[in-house]
XYZ file of C-alpha atoms in Angstrom:
696
model
C -22.194 36.099 1.476
C -23.004 39.383 3.162
C -20.834 42.215 1.876
C -17.927 43.093 4.144
C -15.689 46.074 4.631
C -12.507 46.037 2.585
C -10.313 46.009 5.689
C -11.706 42.727 7.010
C -8.833 40.252 7.163
C -8.627 36.476 7.060
C -7.923 34.613 10.280
C -4.512 33.109 9.482
C -3.446 29.506 9.707
C 0.004 28.543 10.970
C 1.490 25.630 9.055
C 5.030 24.463 8.404
C 6.262 27.151 10.803
C 4.828 30.012 8.729
C 1.657 32.077 8.787
C -0.675 31.454 5.861
C -3.828 33.155 4.536
C -5.804 32.442 1.355
C -5.057 34.391 -1.775
C -8.111 36.675 -2.218
C -7.612 36.570 -5.988
C -7.411 32.802 -6.054
C -10.076 30.149 -6.516
C -13.651 30.996 -5.508
C -14.571 27.337 -5.086
C -14.906 27.766 -1.337
C -16.395 31.105 -0.340
C -14.956 32.301 2.991
C -17.073 32.299 6.125
C -17.721 35.514 8.012
C -17.066 35.754 11.731
C -19.015 38.380 13.647
C -18.848 40.088 17.015
C -21.287 38.186 19.239
C -22.662 41.345 20.857
C -22.894 43.765 17.931
C -22.970 41.611 14.808
C -20.018 43.523 13.360
C -17.963 41.485 10.881
C -14.612 40.731 12.491
C -12.841 38.457 10.029
C -13.077 35.966 7.198
C -12.171 32.304 7.509
C -11.106 29.926 4.760
C -8.598 27.145 4.119
C -9.059 27.099 0.338
C -5.651 26.243 -1.118
C -4.086 25.127 2.163
C -1.937 21.987 1.771
C -3.043 19.859 4.720
C -0.994 16.863 3.607
C 2.142 18.981 3.852
C 1.136 20.118 7.344
C 0.792 16.505 8.504
C 4.141 15.575 6.987
C 5.788 18.582 8.615
C 4.484 17.490 12.014
C 5.679 13.920 11.532
C 9.164 14.977 10.466
C 10.243 18.384 11.752
C 7.839 18.481 14.707
C 8.525 14.970 15.924
C 12.304 15.302 15.503
C 12.408 18.409 17.664
C 10.249 16.929 20.393
C 12.105 13.626 20.524
C 15.320 15.467 21.344
C 13.702 16.536 24.620
C 13.057 14.421 27.696
C 9.771 14.454 29.611
C 11.255 16.938 32.068
C 12.559 19.242 29.356
C 9.171 19.272 27.645
C 7.482 19.969 30.969
C 9.796 22.908 31.627
C 8.965 24.375 28.227
C 5.263 24.188 29.105
C 5.970 25.981 32.361
C 7.943 28.644 30.496
C 5.159 29.001 27.939
C 2.563 29.315 30.703
C 4.531 32.179 32.256
C 4.827 33.887 28.866
C 1.103 33.612 28.116
C 0.290 34.747 31.630
C 2.263 37.938 31.023
C 0.376 38.579 27.754
C -3.098 37.407 28.715
C -4.617 40.904 28.647
C -4.228 40.815 24.857
C -6.335 37.675 24.804
C -8.916 39.136 27.191
C -9.507 42.050 24.840
C -10.057 39.743 21.891
C -12.165 37.320 23.946
C -14.770 40.045 24.631
C -15.717 39.934 20.950
C -16.971 36.372 21.456
C -19.534 37.543 24.020
C -17.355 36.442 26.955
C -17.288 38.526 30.118
C -14.108 39.041 32.104
C -15.104 36.124 34.341
C -15.833 33.946 31.294
C -12.445 34.816 29.830
C -10.769 33.955 33.113
C -12.201 30.435 32.893
C -11.043 30.086 29.293
C -7.720 31.944 29.217
C -6.423 31.637 32.777
C -7.852 28.118 32.920
C -5.869 27.132 29.841
C -2.685 28.714 31.181
C -3.284 26.876 34.460
C -3.357 23.581 32.569
C 0.118 24.354 31.194
C 1.413 25.136 34.683
C -0.081 21.911 36.052
C 1.403 19.688 33.366
C 4.697 21.538 33.655
C 4.748 20.504 37.308
C 3.327 16.986 37.063
C 5.541 16.099 34.094
C 8.659 16.691 36.192
C 7.261 15.250 39.406
C 5.703 12.062 38.060
C 7.712 11.152 34.963
C 11.375 10.180 34.550
C 13.860 12.539 32.946
C 13.951 10.401 29.810
C 11.793 9.554 26.796
C 10.745 6.065 27.949
C 8.258 5.367 30.727
C 8.210 1.980 32.454
C 4.684 0.766 33.209
C 4.354 -1.562 36.152
C 6.664 -4.171 37.655
C 8.936 -6.568 35.807
C 7.445 -9.983 35.029
C 9.822 -12.970 35.458
C 9.565 -15.257 32.418
C 12.244 -17.813 33.261
C 13.252 -19.664 36.398
C 16.819 -18.383 36.424
C 15.864 -14.756 35.790
C 17.683 -14.525 32.446
C 14.451 -13.785 30.536
C 12.043 -11.126 31.790
C 9.305 -8.892 30.446
C 7.706 -5.546 31.200
C 5.715 -2.774 29.575
C 6.998 0.572 28.365
C 5.368 3.705 26.969
C 6.901 5.585 24.047
C 5.594 8.485 21.949
C 3.245 7.707 19.104
C 5.162 8.133 15.834
C 2.548 10.424 14.286
C 0.674 13.641 14.979
C -2.069 14.742 17.392
C -4.956 16.386 15.549
C -7.061 18.412 17.980
C -10.495 19.535 16.802
C -11.939 21.969 19.322
C -15.336 23.494 20.092
C -16.274 27.173 19.901
C -16.990 27.716 23.588
C -13.429 27.514 24.992
C -11.021 28.505 22.209
C -7.999 28.857 24.536
C -8.606 26.294 27.289
C -9.912 23.741 24.794
C -6.713 24.075 22.788
C -4.231 24.074 25.670
C -5.849 21.212 27.592
C -5.265 18.990 24.555
C -1.918 20.430 23.543
C -0.254 20.078 26.977
C -0.452 16.281 27.395
C 0.376 15.697 23.725
C 3.465 17.885 24.048
C 4.632 16.110 27.223
C 4.210 12.798 25.382
C 6.373 14.079 22.533
C 3.597 14.284 19.958
C 3.337 17.370 17.678
C -0.118 18.972 17.470
C -2.258 20.259 14.627
C -4.937 22.471 16.183
C -8.263 22.986 14.422
C -10.479 25.461 16.357
C -14.162 26.056 15.644
C -14.781 28.875 13.164
C -16.953 31.241 15.314
C -14.175 31.848 17.879
C -11.125 30.583 16.013
C -9.732 34.119 15.863
C -9.073 33.926 19.615
C -7.308 30.569 19.259
C -5.234 32.101 16.447
C -4.256 34.984 18.714
C -3.110 32.511 21.369
C -1.104 30.555 18.792
C 0.520 33.789 17.621
C 1.696 34.401 21.182
C 2.996 30.817 21.348
C 4.915 31.327 18.109
C 6.244 34.729 19.164
C 7.534 33.259 22.427
C 9.954 30.994 20.480
C 9.729 28.508 23.345
C 8.399 25.406 21.596
C 10.438 23.486 19.003
C 9.714 23.983 15.302
C 6.779 21.981 13.993
C 5.397 21.111 17.414
C 2.264 23.251 16.948
C 0.335 24.060 13.769
C -3.031 25.814 13.374
C -5.797 25.311 10.818
C -8.174 28.277 10.747
C -11.255 27.112 8.867
C -12.466 23.858 7.411
C -10.225 20.841 7.923
C -11.552 19.446 4.628
C -9.483 16.348 3.768
C -7.288 16.334 6.887
C -8.345 12.846 7.999
C -7.455 11.523 4.545
C -3.794 12.047 5.428
C -3.829 10.293 8.810
C -3.126 6.657 9.675
C -2.588 4.332 12.637
C 0.306 6.453 13.903
C -1.931 9.419 14.597
C -4.325 10.531 17.324
C -7.467 12.625 16.835
C -9.084 14.343 19.806
C -12.476 15.899 19.059
C -14.764 18.163 21.088
C -18.127 19.101 19.608
C -21.482 17.692 18.621
C -22.275 13.985 18.625
C -23.406 14.149 15.007
C -20.067 15.548 13.851
C -18.213 12.986 15.956
C -20.160 10.152 14.349
C -19.323 11.480 10.901
C -15.637 11.676 11.733
C -15.614 8.213 13.307
C -17.112 6.834 10.098
C -14.120 8.061 8.065
C -12.327 5.020 6.575
C -9.007 5.969 8.157
C -10.688 5.915 11.579
C -13.128 3.054 11.076
C -10.682 0.817 9.221
C -7.262 2.459 9.134
C -6.503 2.520 12.845
C -6.449 6.282 13.497
C -6.924 6.652 17.245
C -10.020 8.734 17.884
C -11.389 10.071 21.142
C -14.248 12.501 21.540
C -16.190 14.605 23.973
C -19.701 15.317 22.714
C -23.209 16.091 24.012
C -23.950 15.842 27.706
C -27.190 16.369 29.630
C -25.435 16.815 32.958
C -27.444 16.529 36.154
C -27.299 18.117 39.594
C -29.108 16.124 42.274
C -30.379 17.773 45.455
C -30.559 15.387 48.412
C -33.746 15.033 50.479
C -31.957 16.572 53.456
C -31.005 19.752 51.545
C -34.139 21.757 52.270
C -34.419 25.581 52.072
C -32.377 27.191 54.804
C -29.589 24.596 54.738
C -26.110 25.376 53.374
C -26.600 22.608 50.821
C -29.739 24.191 49.354
C -27.938 27.513 49.051
C -24.903 25.874 47.427
C -27.122 23.989 44.991
C -28.967 27.116 43.829
C -25.705 29.030 43.511
C -24.210 26.235 41.395
C -27.283 26.027 39.178
C -27.275 29.762 38.432
C -23.530 29.798 37.877
C -23.695 26.953 35.386
C -26.409 28.523 33.214
C -24.853 32.005 33.194
C -21.064 31.503 32.935
C -20.191 31.538 29.213
C -23.955 32.092 28.730
C -24.442 28.415 29.553
C -22.297 27.359 26.583
C -20.372 24.713 28.471
C -20.309 20.997 27.821
C -20.313 20.597 31.602
C -23.214 22.951 32.352
C -26.161 21.730 34.445
C -29.008 20.833 32.088
C -31.188 18.863 34.539
C -31.629 19.911 38.168
C -33.118 16.834 39.850
C -34.669 17.836 43.183
C -37.216 16.443 45.652
C -40.651 16.918 44.061
C -41.822 19.106 46.943
C -38.906 21.514 46.355
C -39.249 22.189 42.612
C -41.012 25.516 43.133
C -38.589 26.506 45.898
C -35.562 25.834 43.682
C -37.043 27.770 40.736
C -37.963 30.694 42.975
C -34.553 30.806 44.665
C -32.687 30.508 41.355
C -34.859 33.165 39.748
C -34.261 35.490 42.684
C -30.514 35.011 42.439
C -30.584 35.700 38.685
C -32.617 38.854 39.231
C -30.197 40.097 41.867
C -26.879 39.152 40.287
C -27.126 38.717 36.519
C -26.680 41.732 34.252
C -26.997 40.764 30.590
C -25.152 42.764 27.967
C -22.041 43.575 25.984
C -19.093 42.325 28.089
C -17.166 45.526 27.320
C -19.718 47.538 29.300
C -19.206 48.096 33.030
C -21.252 45.917 35.341
C -22.174 43.223 32.816
C -21.998 39.732 34.333
C -23.385 37.637 31.456
C -22.576 38.105 27.789
C -23.961 36.915 24.487
C -23.915 33.498 22.939
C -21.043 32.974 20.503
C -23.051 33.665 17.347
C -26.510 34.378 15.987
C -26.527 30.849 14.575
C -25.893 29.487 18.059
C -28.730 31.650 19.407
C -31.111 30.278 16.814
C -30.064 26.742 17.718
C -30.720 27.281 21.423
C -34.126 28.855 20.796
C -35.028 25.951 18.536
C -34.037 23.439 21.214
C -35.997 25.265 23.914
C -39.048 25.338 21.672
C -38.667 21.604 21.100
C -38.630 21.096 24.872
C -41.723 23.272 25.303
C -43.491 21.335 22.574
C -42.593 18.112 24.395
C -44.250 19.213 27.625
C -41.918 21.644 29.388
C -43.256 24.680 31.230
C -41.497 28.033 30.977
C -40.981 28.700 34.684
C -38.520 31.565 34.399
C -37.253 33.685 31.502
C -38.349 34.240 27.933
C -37.423 33.371 24.354
C -37.924 36.981 23.308
C -35.064 39.366 22.537
C -33.992 40.733 25.926
C -33.108 44.276 26.827
C -29.366 44.401 27.443
C -26.602 46.766 28.470
C -24.962 48.019 25.285
C -21.262 48.795 24.841
C -21.876 52.483 25.627
C -23.526 51.586 28.932
C -27.058 52.379 27.767
C -29.829 49.799 27.929
C -31.720 48.707 24.849
C -32.255 46.014 22.243
C -29.217 44.550 20.469
C -30.801 43.646 17.151
C -27.658 42.011 15.756
C -26.397 40.511 19.008
C -26.748 36.892 20.104
C -28.332 37.548 23.497
C -30.636 35.238 25.421
C -31.648 35.690 29.057
C -31.484 32.686 31.446
C -34.362 30.207 31.157
C -35.636 27.656 33.684
C -38.075 24.945 32.630
C -40.210 22.642 34.742
C -41.941 19.411 33.735
C -45.168 17.743 34.764
C -43.752 14.481 33.439
C -40.191 13.814 34.612
C -40.078 10.806 32.296
C -40.562 12.791 29.073
C -38.057 11.559 26.476
C -37.158 15.046 25.224
C -36.138 16.113 28.723
C -33.425 13.454 28.707
C -32.393 13.726 25.060
C -32.610 17.354 23.820
C -29.776 19.660 24.865
C -30.263 23.413 24.651
C -26.624 24.547 24.582
C -27.097 27.880 26.272
C -28.439 29.504 29.473
C -31.134 26.883 29.916
C -31.848 24.236 32.567
C -34.799 22.047 33.544
C -35.831 21.612 37.179
C -37.548 18.271 37.704
C -38.860 16.457 40.771
C -38.220 12.992 42.193
C -39.944 11.081 44.988
C -37.314 8.602 46.171
C -33.513 8.636 45.936
C -33.659 5.632 43.623
C -35.770 7.728 41.247
C -33.130 10.469 41.252
C -30.448 7.937 40.328
C -32.591 6.554 37.513
C -33.421 10.007 36.140
C -29.763 11.030 36.124
C -28.879 7.844 34.242
C -31.494 8.595 31.595
C -29.115 11.200 30.226
C -27.451 8.315 28.424
C -23.981 9.057 29.741
C -22.732 12.424 30.961
C -19.544 14.318 31.654
C -20.362 15.352 35.209
C -23.008 15.269 37.903
C -23.302 17.041 41.229
C -24.693 15.317 44.313
C -25.624 17.984 46.856
C -26.270 16.543 50.303
C -24.887 16.503 53.825
C -26.087 12.960 54.449
C -23.251 10.422 53.911
C -25.693 7.587 53.183
C -27.421 9.611 50.461
C -24.087 10.682 49.031
C -22.864 7.098 48.877
C -26.071 5.676 47.426
C -26.450 8.327 44.729
C -22.783 8.504 43.773
C -22.362 4.758 43.422
C -25.687 4.603 41.592
C -24.682 7.141 38.942
C -20.894 6.637 38.756
C -21.133 4.177 35.883
C -23.008 6.782 33.836
C -20.658 9.713 34.496
C -17.043 10.686 33.997
C -16.917 12.867 37.108
C -19.096 13.329 40.212
C -18.915 16.346 42.533
C -20.201 15.722 46.059
C -21.182 19.160 47.332
C -21.951 19.996 50.943
C -21.288 22.649 53.584
C -17.744 21.394 54.119
C -16.479 22.008 50.579
C -18.935 24.563 49.187
C -16.428 27.401 49.580
C -13.398 25.525 48.251
C -14.993 23.420 45.516
C -13.875 24.223 41.974
C -17.497 23.761 40.948
C -19.723 21.488 38.935
C -18.670 22.807 35.546
C -14.920 23.242 35.994
C -12.762 20.356 34.814
C -9.364 20.387 36.501
C -6.198 19.088 34.844
C -5.517 16.658 37.681
C -8.732 14.659 37.086
C -10.160 13.021 33.982
C -12.545 15.006 31.814
C -14.917 12.946 29.713
C -17.817 10.595 30.084
C -19.473 7.468 28.677
C -22.313 7.113 26.201
C -23.617 10.247 24.542
C -20.812 12.215 26.248
C -18.427 10.575 23.799
C -16.765 7.809 25.760
C -13.397 9.560 25.858
C -11.069 10.868 28.523
C -8.989 14.013 28.552
C -6.882 15.563 31.283
C -6.465 13.365 34.351
C -2.845 14.318 34.876
C -0.338 11.853 33.448
C -3.215 9.591 32.356
C -3.862 11.959 29.463
C -0.184 11.933 28.520
C -0.353 8.152 28.197
C -3.247 8.456 25.710
C -0.675 9.925 23.311
C 1.790 7.084 23.773
C 2.055 3.457 22.733
C 2.307 0.806 25.430
C 4.579 -1.987 24.279
C 5.445 -5.271 25.980
C 9.186 -5.845 25.779
C 10.956 -9.109 26.559
C 14.622 -9.840 26.953
C 17.471 -10.275 29.386
C 17.895 -7.975 32.405
C 20.896 -6.331 30.738
C 18.967 -5.576 27.543
C 15.951 -4.154 29.368
C 18.243 -2.081 31.567
C 19.850 -0.603 28.454
C 16.430 0.029 26.898
C 14.762 1.730 29.850
C 17.643 3.325 31.734
C 16.443 1.522 34.878
C 18.533 -1.251 36.436
C 16.790 -4.638 36.523
C 17.464 -7.437 38.970
C 19.859 -9.858 37.295
C 21.595 -7.203 35.216
C 25.321 -6.614 35.630
C 26.582 -4.695 38.646
C 29.784 -2.700 38.788
C 31.672 -3.265 42.054
C 34.656 -0.999 41.495
C 37.003 0.389 44.100
C 35.123 3.669 44.433
C 32.126 3.617 46.742
C 29.106 4.755 44.676
C 28.320 7.372 47.345
C 31.623 9.043 46.385
C 30.419 9.550 42.789
C 28.542 12.604 41.573
C 25.938 12.290 38.819
C 28.573 12.955 36.169
C 30.463 9.849 37.280
C 27.698 7.597 38.612
C 26.365 4.953 36.217
C 23.355 2.649 36.345
C 24.527 -0.608 37.919
C 27.249 0.906 40.124
C 27.033 -1.042 43.380
C 28.494 -1.804 46.778
C 28.195 -5.027 48.783
C 28.710 -4.909 52.537
C 30.223 -7.373 54.962
C 27.979 -9.560 57.128
C 26.811 -8.293 60.504
C 25.523 -10.694 63.155
C 22.265 -10.002 64.976
C 22.289 -10.948 68.676
C 19.477 -11.331 71.177
C 20.963 -8.398 73.083
C 20.691 -6.244 69.957
C 17.019 -7.130 69.577
C 16.254 -6.446 73.241
C 18.100 -3.122 73.154
C 16.195 -1.963 70.090
C 12.878 -2.983 71.692
C 13.656 -1.086 74.867
C 14.998 1.980 73.082
C 12.109 2.341 70.630
C 9.283 1.025 72.799
C 8.423 -1.532 70.104
C 7.953 -4.518 72.391
C 5.739 -6.520 70.047
C 5.767 -10.115 71.273
C 7.695 -11.453 68.258
C 10.704 -9.471 69.487
C 10.363 -10.040 73.249
C 8.443 -13.239 74.046
C 10.086 -16.451 72.847
C 7.103 -18.723 73.598
C 4.585 -16.472 71.842
C 6.914 -15.906 68.905
C 7.437 -19.652 68.392
C 3.660 -20.142 68.349
C 3.382 -17.711 65.423
C 3.562 -19.642 62.097
C 5.672 -16.862 60.530
C 8.523 -16.808 63.057
C 11.110 -19.347 64.264
C 11.179 -17.642 67.659
C 12.257 -14.156 68.670
C 13.133 -12.192 65.541
C 14.753 -8.858 64.830
C 12.608 -5.815 64.163
C 12.350 -4.981 60.482
C 13.296 -1.385 61.259
C 16.339 -2.557 63.187
C 17.472 -4.334 60.031
C 16.845 -1.239 57.897
C 18.824 0.904 60.321
C 21.711 -1.528 60.297
C 21.556 -1.773 56.516
C 22.026 1.991 56.289
C 25.059 1.702 58.514
C 26.425 -1.052 56.285
C 26.151 0.846 52.993
C 26.538 4.527 53.957
C 29.836 6.251 53.252
C 29.987 8.685 56.184
C 32.158 11.509 54.869
C 30.643 14.600 53.200
C 30.407 14.095 49.474
C 28.140 14.085 46.442
C 25.227 12.503 48.322
C 23.318 15.367 49.916
C 20.400 13.652 51.613
C 18.269 10.543 51.935
C 14.653 11.537 51.274
C 12.764 8.287 51.578
C 12.179 4.633 50.897
C 9.883 2.988 48.365
C 8.554 -0.514 47.734
C 9.680 -1.910 51.093
C 8.979 -5.597 51.634
C 10.169 -7.862 54.472
C 10.624 -11.374 53.111
C 12.541 -13.645 55.518
C 12.586 -13.229 59.326
C 15.995 -12.770 60.965
C 16.518 -14.587 64.266
C 19.187 -14.047 66.883
C 22.418 -15.554 65.582
C 21.653 -14.786 61.937
C 23.714 -12.285 59.983
C 22.725 -9.744 57.374
C 24.423 -7.875 54.543
C 23.197 -5.333 52.023
C 23.844 -4.920 48.324
C 23.129 -1.400 47.064
C 22.870 -0.753 43.332
C 22.245 2.486 41.418
C 18.843 1.744 39.888
C 17.600 4.996 38.371
C 19.304 8.351 37.916
C 17.125 11.444 37.396
C 19.031 14.714 36.955
C 16.957 17.802 37.724
C 16.951 20.252 34.849
C 16.749 23.350 37.041
C 18.964 22.340 39.995
C 22.581 21.412 40.634
C 21.543 18.005 41.912
C 19.371 15.087 40.917
C 17.629 12.062 42.340
C 19.077 8.573 42.538
C 16.998 5.512 43.372
C 19.124 2.683 44.755
C 18.044 -0.957 44.721
C 18.628 -2.208 48.255
C 18.817 -5.982 48.698
C 19.108 -7.252 52.267
C 20.187 -10.922 52.542
C 21.202 -13.273 55.351
C 24.197 -15.523 55.753
C 22.561 -18.104 53.472
C 21.883 -15.497 50.752
C 18.172 -15.731 51.456
C 16.408 -12.446 50.716
C 15.516 -10.684 53.956
C 14.122 -7.437 52.569
C 13.944 -5.446 49.340
C 13.375 -1.736 48.926
C 14.506 1.368 47.077
C 16.545 4.053 48.808
C 16.016 7.569 47.454
C 18.831 10.110 47.633
C 19.681 13.556 46.317
C 23.098 13.725 44.656
C 25.002 16.687 43.213
C 25.555 16.775 39.457
C 29.228 17.644 39.788
C 31.342 17.665 42.927
């Protein structure tokens, strides 16, 4: 190991709700790794987990961490994420300062730090908007399993009973951590975070802020700074491992007996030779050509091209290869300033480490040896802007200027298999759109592709042709070029992942990623038992028809199953005609007896469905001011049996689901509305949604 200054400290781990560093006088079995400033080569810290009890960390998560999280509902967890996001947002300048040591510019750090905080905000919102205020999530409709309705089945989601182990890559130490932590936390699963060594000091700084905030329950987050060593030895079927990194490391982890045979859930995001396809219509001078070149340059310069989503293959019409290279080179010359991110004016920083630089150069050389042409850039040490603002060589920095390659043979295997994980892209030509689709697919499965065209037919053909090979497709044209989040920016609302060599996993995607951390279980039983289990009233379960109208009850008094049943109201032909004339809905089934009788669905003139809904409201509403503040919609409306003149209707309204709002003095109540006729035939079913005060 290179000698280090005596004041160099270890990057700490955070386990069992305490900070931990190795004992320098302890065992020398595992010599600590050095972490260096990406721009200057200065030693920043040491990293080691020698002596760290990983088994105890796992047990702490399963006991203390899980217990604290299970006391919180989905909404309460979501609110804590929102609170944490606000706290980190107020302290993000501390992270920006540290991030510069990794070679990240201010813009790079915005993607990593603000992007990660944005994920917390998004899940804090979606968790309250799309999940119930409980710990059980019902999945899909109830399945009747008996003729009389006494035996039914459905699916529910509950938290996994273990721990989420999150192994992250070096390129996004904050975003990569928070985009995994947020859905796990919403699901109620404690996290053990294992960042990559080269930039783990930034992840540790973010965890320190999380700990200092005192927002999250004890044991819900732990940090391993350094080698995870035997961590997988302590996991079993209860646990979930989410990995981001190289395909070779993923394969090694997947081969672990506890994953291969023991049932540990394992998902990964690995290598990806992402493509950007320029449509035949997007010639120089069009907005699409300009947007394509801008995207290409952005993707190879942001984070110095160290993004799993970066464009590696620009697939363009063969006649436009030189035009694309020239335009991209011109944009780089005009806009890219390479250097230490702490210097004014620098727009592109260093790679994360000298080792990473050597790896990228090796990959580029392999591509050149396989037939690539160096169309723009160089493998030589570039002149850069140093921290003091002067220009010169940074002998110990990990700098590499942007590189564009071209190929005489677009079918070369290396082009579609070797990834240079840095500021490098290949520009290759195609003759027909079908060729572009085939070339994109040769990547063997990718995280993302861009289709840049203003021709709808081209967009449809290419997108459908490559969709099965990609986790995400951006269709870029003049209409969305200004508002698009970009080729390389995963958003928390949409899935992030891809098939094949990209790993085959999915992250993000809103509540979809929460469900990855939960177990779906089929439950069977009586309506009363499933109502008790889920907190949602099921058809056939007991109703409570007491003397107090349920609309007179606030949330403190209202219970699932509280109900009211109205008297019958007769529908006359005059009522139907009046509604038709008043609304202008003179559809023949309501106004023309001969035409209505000829329709196989109707016995003759029938009442409007919306007339019946309006009457139903009049039958169940308690008119005086009270706990019910407003009706804000209907869901799941179905008209079942037509109602003819002379028929009567009644409504049975039952409190189906009660969702108190954590931050307001009211909550939401979904009421099961059952509209029946004089023969008890079902006329319509739907849910009425109301806002009700917590306490009158």
